[in-house]
Amino acid sequence: MPNSATPTHCPYCALQCGMNLTPAPDGTVEVSERADFPVNRGALCGKGRTAPAVLSSRVRLTSPLVRSGGTLVPATWDEALDRIAEALSRTRSEHGPDACGVFGGGGLTNEKAYTLGKFARVVLGTSQIDYNGRFCMSSAAAGGMKAFGLDRGLPFPLEDIPKSGCVILVGSNLAETMPPSLRFFTELRENGGTLIVIDPRRTKTAEQADLHLMPRPGTDLALALGLLHLVVAEGLVDEEYVRERTAGWEDARAAAMAHWPEYVERITGVSVPQLRETVRLFCEPESAMVLTARGPEQQSKGTDTVSAWINLCLATGRAGRPFSGYGCLTGQGNGQGGREHGQKADQLPGYRKLDDPAARAHVAEVWGVDPDSLPGPGRSAYELLDALGTDIRSLLLMGSNPVVSAPHAAHVEERIKSLDFLAVCDVVLSETAALADVVLPVTQWAEETGTTTNLEGRVLLRRQAITPPDGIRSDLEVMHELADRLGVEKGFPTDPEEVFEELRRASAGGPADYSGITYRRLAEENGVFWPCPTEDTVVHPGTPRLFLDRFATPDGRARFVPVSHRAIAEEPDEEYPVLLTTGRVVAQYQSGAQTRRVDELNAAAPGPFVELHPRLAERLGAAEGDPVAVVSRRGRAVAPARITLGIRPDTVFMPFHWYGEGRANTLTNPALDPTSRMPEFKACAVRVETVER
């Protein structure tokens, strides 16, 4: 390929920042600013700037590996693919199709996610498919569907944030997780708007806030209900809006009125004056937003918590109006598109429901199969992982590292080890790939073309900038070859544009309708917002702003959902008196499988740590840098102490990017939200101990 700059997008978070890539004479790839993309306007974080480092053969996989005598050794592609096909075929024959599991990733392109869902249901005939995006925004998705009839991370573009009067940011440290997005919140304040941050830690994001609330982890639901109580008590409900654009208000109102301010203060630790100030700042301007992230969502009551925040927006008329609304800050690069098109256990392409006969008929026609041949809904992500080695005997895993990223990770690791067969497709030898029977090296972002859907619902074209090394194949080629070996010779093209054309047809008429989007159009525009249906006489412009005229419910009205506070699944007690919460740091990403291979990022964030308040450190006799052990009912993790006033005295924090003795997810609780099936990553009971070294 010529050594000219290729406009493309970052491989990491859901901002999908625009960048230019240029191959250098020495074989490396240079990243440069792409100021025309409105999401980041040229700005990049350290992860984006150093992303080409993972393209190096020094850190990436360059050959298929197969297990021989307990060791992974290089093999030919035919040998590796034959082994996978034989193992999956044997599992189906001996134990049935549902003994074959498929686990995907929120970093896969739309084309790969679509094909993986099709492969599971058409080739393997299994219902057992889910993906790590379940751990990202499934609670927000469930809450959005209940209230609005549609789930899209943000129902408006990021550029609307600075035009709002007030933003409540709940459980997001975007200054570290999505640094280029911070400019929108800085502009909000420069324009006279107010930023309220809700987080049990004094994060870099919280330092930018006009008001910072520090609730006890796991109490965001009570906090939202307390704010709605005050809205009602102080006569701030937008009665006309509620009457004309919503349904179910009386039941939601009654539920909120049981959460009076003093009661909420006892639960959350947020004072009544702070609650009142939050309501004042939120209700005074003409427009306001609530944005949630993993803090309130990664709880066993995450869906109800999201519903409570949406209820606050609806009661005050802050949804479906300019520069107002509820939104979710999606984390993973294609977490949005990954579930829209078939990786999720209960969904078909276009965000169709797998148990809807009309949806099954539509997609089956596109796929050329009998609707009755499609399996029903399967297990959610953690439940699927928990069934490995028992009901599920073989697993095909693409682009995920659950040995580090899943809750109760030591248990998940044991379940993976108990499989009859594990095949992994990845760009690096992750901790999970190291346990596999076959590992396939696949192309990555700069080496392939495909689409992703960012946190705004903006569908983007990520362009190939360089030629992949010899011996590397794409995930689409892998699924084509496996399908062929398993008796399905047609229906699995390797060209991403051909796959996208089929995806357009499969999504047509569904909630996430991509049928009016083409590669040519994406190449000419800075993304297209879904829904974007095909229209007979005009080109549909896409939908940057949802719900301005009506909500996506049968009658066009948003639904209040009555919810009440309940405790987290595991409250502190005498044996485990402290709460653990987890999160990310700016220099690492998710399980760290890629970023931990970049020297510059490792220098900035070389390993895990335990953040604790000076009072807790004094009780323990721990000094800065001392190794401390955090112990839960599920295991023990050890890391250096980092002592700070920026955390509650009853709480400790650990980042979750590392394997080994500092693996935070050894400790976390797999208790599941009853609706979203989201595990409770963000709050569990622990004790902290000093460690002799």
PDB file of C-alpha atoms in Angstrom, residues 19 21 28-31 47-56 445:
ATOM      1  CA  MET A  19      -6.682   9.708  13.558  1.00  0.00           C
ATOM      2  CA  LEU A  21      -2.046   6.562  10.035  1.00  0.00           C
ATOM      3  CA  THR A  28       6.499   1.363  11.899  1.00  0.00           C
ATOM      4  CA  VAL A  29       3.261   3.331  11.661  1.00  0.00           C
ATOM      5  CA  GLU A  30       2.966   7.001  12.570  1.00  0.00           C
ATOM      6  CA  VAL A  31      -0.153   8.496  14.157  1.00  0.00           C
ATOM      7  CA  LYS A  47      -3.381   4.851  24.350  1.00  0.00           C
ATOM      8  CA  GLY A  48      -4.429   6.209  20.967  1.00  0.00           C
ATOM      9  CA  ARG A  49      -1.032   7.757  20.243  1.00  0.00           C
ATOM     10  CA  THR A  50       0.779   4.503  21.024  1.00  0.00           C
ATOM     11  CA  ALA A  51      -1.761   2.108  19.479  1.00  0.00           C
ATOM     12  CA  PRO A  52       0.546   1.184  16.544  1.00  0.00           C
ATOM     13  CA  ALA A  53       3.015  -0.371  19.005  1.00  0.00           C
ATOM     14  CA  VAL A  54       0.784  -3.450  19.193  1.00  0.00           C
ATOM     15  CA  LEU A  55       1.163  -3.930  15.429  1.00  0.00           C
ATOM     16  CA  SER A  56       4.778  -4.916  16.025  1.00  0.00           C
ATOM     17  CA  TRP A 445      -7.652  -2.437  13.452  1.00  0.00           C
TER      18      TRP A 445
END
